[in-house]
PDB file of C-alpha atoms in Angstrom:
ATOM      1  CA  UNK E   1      98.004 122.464  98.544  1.00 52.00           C
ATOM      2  CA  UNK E   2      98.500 119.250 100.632  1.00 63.00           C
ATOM      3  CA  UNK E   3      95.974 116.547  99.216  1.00 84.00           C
ATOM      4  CA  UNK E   4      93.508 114.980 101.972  1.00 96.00           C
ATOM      5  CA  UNK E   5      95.021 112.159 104.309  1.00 98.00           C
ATOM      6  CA  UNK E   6      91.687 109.497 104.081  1.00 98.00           C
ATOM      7  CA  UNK E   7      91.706 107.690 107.419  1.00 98.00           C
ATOM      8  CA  UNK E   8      90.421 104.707 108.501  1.00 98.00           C
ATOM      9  CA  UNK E   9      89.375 104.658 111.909  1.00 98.00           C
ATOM     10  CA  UNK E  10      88.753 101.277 113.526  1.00 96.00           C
ATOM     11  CA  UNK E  11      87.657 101.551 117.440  1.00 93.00           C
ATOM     12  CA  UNK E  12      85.420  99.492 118.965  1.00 91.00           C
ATOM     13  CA  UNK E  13      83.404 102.330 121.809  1.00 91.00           C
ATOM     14  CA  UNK E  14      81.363 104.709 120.116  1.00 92.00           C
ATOM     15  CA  UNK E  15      82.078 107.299 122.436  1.00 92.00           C
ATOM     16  CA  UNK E  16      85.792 107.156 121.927  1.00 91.00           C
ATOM     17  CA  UNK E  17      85.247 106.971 117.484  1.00 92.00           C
ATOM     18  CA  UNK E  18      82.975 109.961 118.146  1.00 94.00           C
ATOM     19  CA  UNK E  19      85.468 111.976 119.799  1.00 93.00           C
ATOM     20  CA  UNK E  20      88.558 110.902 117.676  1.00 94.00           C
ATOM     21  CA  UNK E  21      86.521 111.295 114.566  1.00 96.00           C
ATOM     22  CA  UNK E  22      85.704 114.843 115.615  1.00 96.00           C
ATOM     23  CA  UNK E  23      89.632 115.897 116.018  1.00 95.00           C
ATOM     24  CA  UNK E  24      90.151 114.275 112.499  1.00 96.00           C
ATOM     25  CA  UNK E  25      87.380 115.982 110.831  1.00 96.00           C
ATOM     26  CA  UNK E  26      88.241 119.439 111.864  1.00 96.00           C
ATOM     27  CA  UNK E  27      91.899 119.410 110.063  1.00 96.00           C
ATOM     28  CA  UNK E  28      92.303 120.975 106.775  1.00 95.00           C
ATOM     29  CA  UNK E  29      94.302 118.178 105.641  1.00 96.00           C
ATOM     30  CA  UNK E  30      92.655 115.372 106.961  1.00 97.00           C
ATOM     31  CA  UNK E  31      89.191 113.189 106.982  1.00 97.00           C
ATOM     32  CA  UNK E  32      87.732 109.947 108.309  1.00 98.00           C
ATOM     33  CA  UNK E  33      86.787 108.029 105.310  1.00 97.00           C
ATOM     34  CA  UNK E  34      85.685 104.984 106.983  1.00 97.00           C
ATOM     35  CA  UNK E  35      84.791 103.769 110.324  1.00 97.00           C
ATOM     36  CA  UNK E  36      84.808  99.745 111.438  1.00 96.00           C
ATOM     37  CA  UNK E  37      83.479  99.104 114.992  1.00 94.00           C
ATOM     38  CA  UNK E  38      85.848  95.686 115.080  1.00 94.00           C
ATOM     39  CA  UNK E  39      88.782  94.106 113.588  1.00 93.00           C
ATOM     40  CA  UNK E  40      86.202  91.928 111.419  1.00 95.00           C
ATOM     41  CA  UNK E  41      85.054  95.514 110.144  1.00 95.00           C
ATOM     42  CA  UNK E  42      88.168  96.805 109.553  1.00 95.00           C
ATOM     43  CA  UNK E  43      89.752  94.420 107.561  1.00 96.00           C
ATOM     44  CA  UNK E  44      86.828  94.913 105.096  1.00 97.00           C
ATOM     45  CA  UNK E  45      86.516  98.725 105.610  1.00 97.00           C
ATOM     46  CA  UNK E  46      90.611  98.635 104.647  1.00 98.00           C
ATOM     47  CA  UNK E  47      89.945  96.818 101.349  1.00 97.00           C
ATOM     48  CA  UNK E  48      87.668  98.563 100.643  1.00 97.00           C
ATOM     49  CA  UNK E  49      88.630 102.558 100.772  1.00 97.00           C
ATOM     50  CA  UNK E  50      92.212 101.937 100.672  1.00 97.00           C
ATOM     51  CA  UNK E  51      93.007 104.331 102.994  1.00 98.00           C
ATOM     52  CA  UNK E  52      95.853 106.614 103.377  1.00 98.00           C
ATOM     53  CA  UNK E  53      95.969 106.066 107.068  1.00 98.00           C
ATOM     54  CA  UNK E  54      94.547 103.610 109.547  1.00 98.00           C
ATOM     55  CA  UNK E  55      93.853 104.122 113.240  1.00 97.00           C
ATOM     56  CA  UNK E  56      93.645 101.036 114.925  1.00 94.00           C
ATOM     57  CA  UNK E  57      92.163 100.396 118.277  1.00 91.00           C
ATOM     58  CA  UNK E  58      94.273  97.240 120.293  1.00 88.00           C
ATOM     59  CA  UNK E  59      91.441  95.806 122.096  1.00 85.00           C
ATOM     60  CA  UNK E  60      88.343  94.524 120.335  1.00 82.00           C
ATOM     61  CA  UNK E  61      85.501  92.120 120.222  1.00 82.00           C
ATOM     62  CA  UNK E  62      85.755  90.116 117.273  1.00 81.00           C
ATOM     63  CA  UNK E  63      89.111  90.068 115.834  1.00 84.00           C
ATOM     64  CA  UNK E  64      91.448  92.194 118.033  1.00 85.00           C
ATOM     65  CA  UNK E  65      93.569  95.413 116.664  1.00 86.00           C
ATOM     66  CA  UNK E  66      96.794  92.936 116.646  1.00 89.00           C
ATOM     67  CA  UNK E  67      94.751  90.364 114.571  1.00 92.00           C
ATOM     68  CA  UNK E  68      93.135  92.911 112.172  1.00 94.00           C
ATOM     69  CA  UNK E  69      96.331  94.779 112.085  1.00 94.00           C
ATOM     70  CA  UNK E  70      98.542  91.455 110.426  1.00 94.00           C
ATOM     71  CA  UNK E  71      95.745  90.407 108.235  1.00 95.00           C
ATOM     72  CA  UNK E  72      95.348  94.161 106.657  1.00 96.00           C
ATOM     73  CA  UNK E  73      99.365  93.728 106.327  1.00 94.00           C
ATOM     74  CA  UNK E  74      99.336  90.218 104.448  1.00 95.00           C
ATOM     75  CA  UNK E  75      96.996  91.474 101.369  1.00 95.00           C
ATOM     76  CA  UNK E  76      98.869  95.030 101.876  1.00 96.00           C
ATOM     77  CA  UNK E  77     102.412  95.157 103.008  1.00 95.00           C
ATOM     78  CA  UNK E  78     102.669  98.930 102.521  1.00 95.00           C
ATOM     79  CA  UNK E  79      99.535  99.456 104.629  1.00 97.00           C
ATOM     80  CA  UNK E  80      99.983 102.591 107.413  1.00 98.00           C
ATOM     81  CA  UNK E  81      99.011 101.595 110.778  1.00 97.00           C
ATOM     82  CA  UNK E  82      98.554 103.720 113.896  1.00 96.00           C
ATOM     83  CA  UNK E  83      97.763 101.517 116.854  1.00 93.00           C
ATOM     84  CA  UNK E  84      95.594 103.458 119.339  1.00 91.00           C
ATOM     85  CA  UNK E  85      95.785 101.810 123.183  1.00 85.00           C
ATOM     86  CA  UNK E  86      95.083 102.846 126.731  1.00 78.00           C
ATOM     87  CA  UNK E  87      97.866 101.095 127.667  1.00 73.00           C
ATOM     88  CA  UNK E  88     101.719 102.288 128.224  1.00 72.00           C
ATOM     89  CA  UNK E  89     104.791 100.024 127.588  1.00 72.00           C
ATOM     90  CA  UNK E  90     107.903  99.606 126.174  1.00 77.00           C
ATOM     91  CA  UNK E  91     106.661  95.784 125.525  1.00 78.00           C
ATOM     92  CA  UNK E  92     103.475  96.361 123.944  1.00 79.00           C
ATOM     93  CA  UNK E  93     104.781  98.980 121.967  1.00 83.00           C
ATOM     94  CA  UNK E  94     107.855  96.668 120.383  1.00 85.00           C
ATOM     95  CA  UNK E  95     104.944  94.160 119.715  1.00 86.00           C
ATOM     96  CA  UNK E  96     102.979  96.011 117.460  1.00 86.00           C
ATOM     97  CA  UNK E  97     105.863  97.619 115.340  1.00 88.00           C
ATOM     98  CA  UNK E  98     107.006  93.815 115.017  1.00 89.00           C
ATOM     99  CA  UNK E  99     103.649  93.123 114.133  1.00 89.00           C
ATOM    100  CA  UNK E 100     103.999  96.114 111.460  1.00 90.00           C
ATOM    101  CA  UNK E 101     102.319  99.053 113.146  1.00 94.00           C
ATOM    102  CA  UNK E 102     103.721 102.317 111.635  1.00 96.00           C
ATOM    103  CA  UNK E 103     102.843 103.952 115.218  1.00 94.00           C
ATOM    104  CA  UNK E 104     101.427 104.148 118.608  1.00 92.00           C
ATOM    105  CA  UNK E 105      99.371 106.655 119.855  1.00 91.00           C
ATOM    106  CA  UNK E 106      97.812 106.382 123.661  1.00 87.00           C
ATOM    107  CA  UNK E 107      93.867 107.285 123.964  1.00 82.00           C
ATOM    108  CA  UNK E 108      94.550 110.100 126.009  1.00 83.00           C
ATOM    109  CA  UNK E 109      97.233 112.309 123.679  1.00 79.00           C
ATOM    110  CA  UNK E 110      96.267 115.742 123.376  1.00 77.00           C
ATOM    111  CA  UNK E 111      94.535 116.117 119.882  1.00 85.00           C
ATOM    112  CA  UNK E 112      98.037 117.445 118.257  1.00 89.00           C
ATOM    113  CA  UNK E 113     100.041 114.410 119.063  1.00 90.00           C
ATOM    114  CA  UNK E 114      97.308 112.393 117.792  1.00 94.00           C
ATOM    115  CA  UNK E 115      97.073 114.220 114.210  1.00 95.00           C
ATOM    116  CA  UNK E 116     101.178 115.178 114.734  1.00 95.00           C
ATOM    117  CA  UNK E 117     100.981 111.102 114.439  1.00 96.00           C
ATOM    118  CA  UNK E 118      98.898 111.105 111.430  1.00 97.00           C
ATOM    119  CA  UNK E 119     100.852 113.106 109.518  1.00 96.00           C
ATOM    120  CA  UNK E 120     104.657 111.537 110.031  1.00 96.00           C
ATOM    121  CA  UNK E 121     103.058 108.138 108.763  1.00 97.00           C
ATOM    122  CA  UNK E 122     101.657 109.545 106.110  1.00 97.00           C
ATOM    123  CA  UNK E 123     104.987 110.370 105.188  1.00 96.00           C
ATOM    124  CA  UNK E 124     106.442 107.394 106.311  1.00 95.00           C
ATOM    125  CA  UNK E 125     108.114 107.812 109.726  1.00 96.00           C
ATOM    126  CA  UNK E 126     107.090 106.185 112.798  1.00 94.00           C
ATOM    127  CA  UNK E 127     105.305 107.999 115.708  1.00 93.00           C
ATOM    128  CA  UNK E 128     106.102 106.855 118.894  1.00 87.00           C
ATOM    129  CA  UNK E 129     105.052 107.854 122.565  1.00 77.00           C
ATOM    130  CA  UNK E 130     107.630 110.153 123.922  1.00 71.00           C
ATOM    131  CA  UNK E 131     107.149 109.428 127.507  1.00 59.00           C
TER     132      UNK E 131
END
């Protein structure tokens, strides 16, 4: 048996964490361990569960996903990082895997690309968009 991906899930509307924790929560092989409502958060929340797997939101109050997503990678270089955006882009997407974001998931996947995602960085690929 497969252990338990932990996941860090760091998104900023409640509405959108609900729903994203839900489709996490319901896999056999994976859980939300933590939640951070800002980069602030989530910078703690990392160092503090150590999780398997982070899902990042881009856009925050606070200290934004980009911000958050560096600083987790400073004090742990072999952090996994999901970035989860609205937005589409060849650009933004190159910017946050030079920034060190393991993948890139948009907000409105279908809940197996989103957990397909989850579990090729867990094994350390990348997940990008396909279209």
């Amino acid at each position: 048996m497969n252990p338990i991906i932990r996941i860090l899930l760091v998104e900023d509307h409640l509405i959108a964490r609900i729903g994203i924790s839900s489709i996490i929560n319901i896999q056999p092989d994976m859980v939300v361990a933590a939640e951070a409502k800002n980069g602030i958060q989530g910078v703690e929340a990392y160092r503090r569960h150590l999780p398997d797997v982070t899902l990042m939101d881009l856009r925050m109050d606070g200290m934004n996903g980009c911000d958050a997503l560096q600083n987790i990678r400073r004090k742990f270089p072999d952090a996994k990082i999901i970035v989860l955006s609205s937005h589409t882009g060849d650009a933004e997407i190159a910017r946050v895997l030079r920034l060190g974001a393991n993948g890139y998931v948009l907000k409105d996947v279908l809940e197996d690309e989103l957990t397909d995602a989850v579990r090729a960085v867990h094994k350390g690929k990348k997940f990008i968009p396909t279209n």
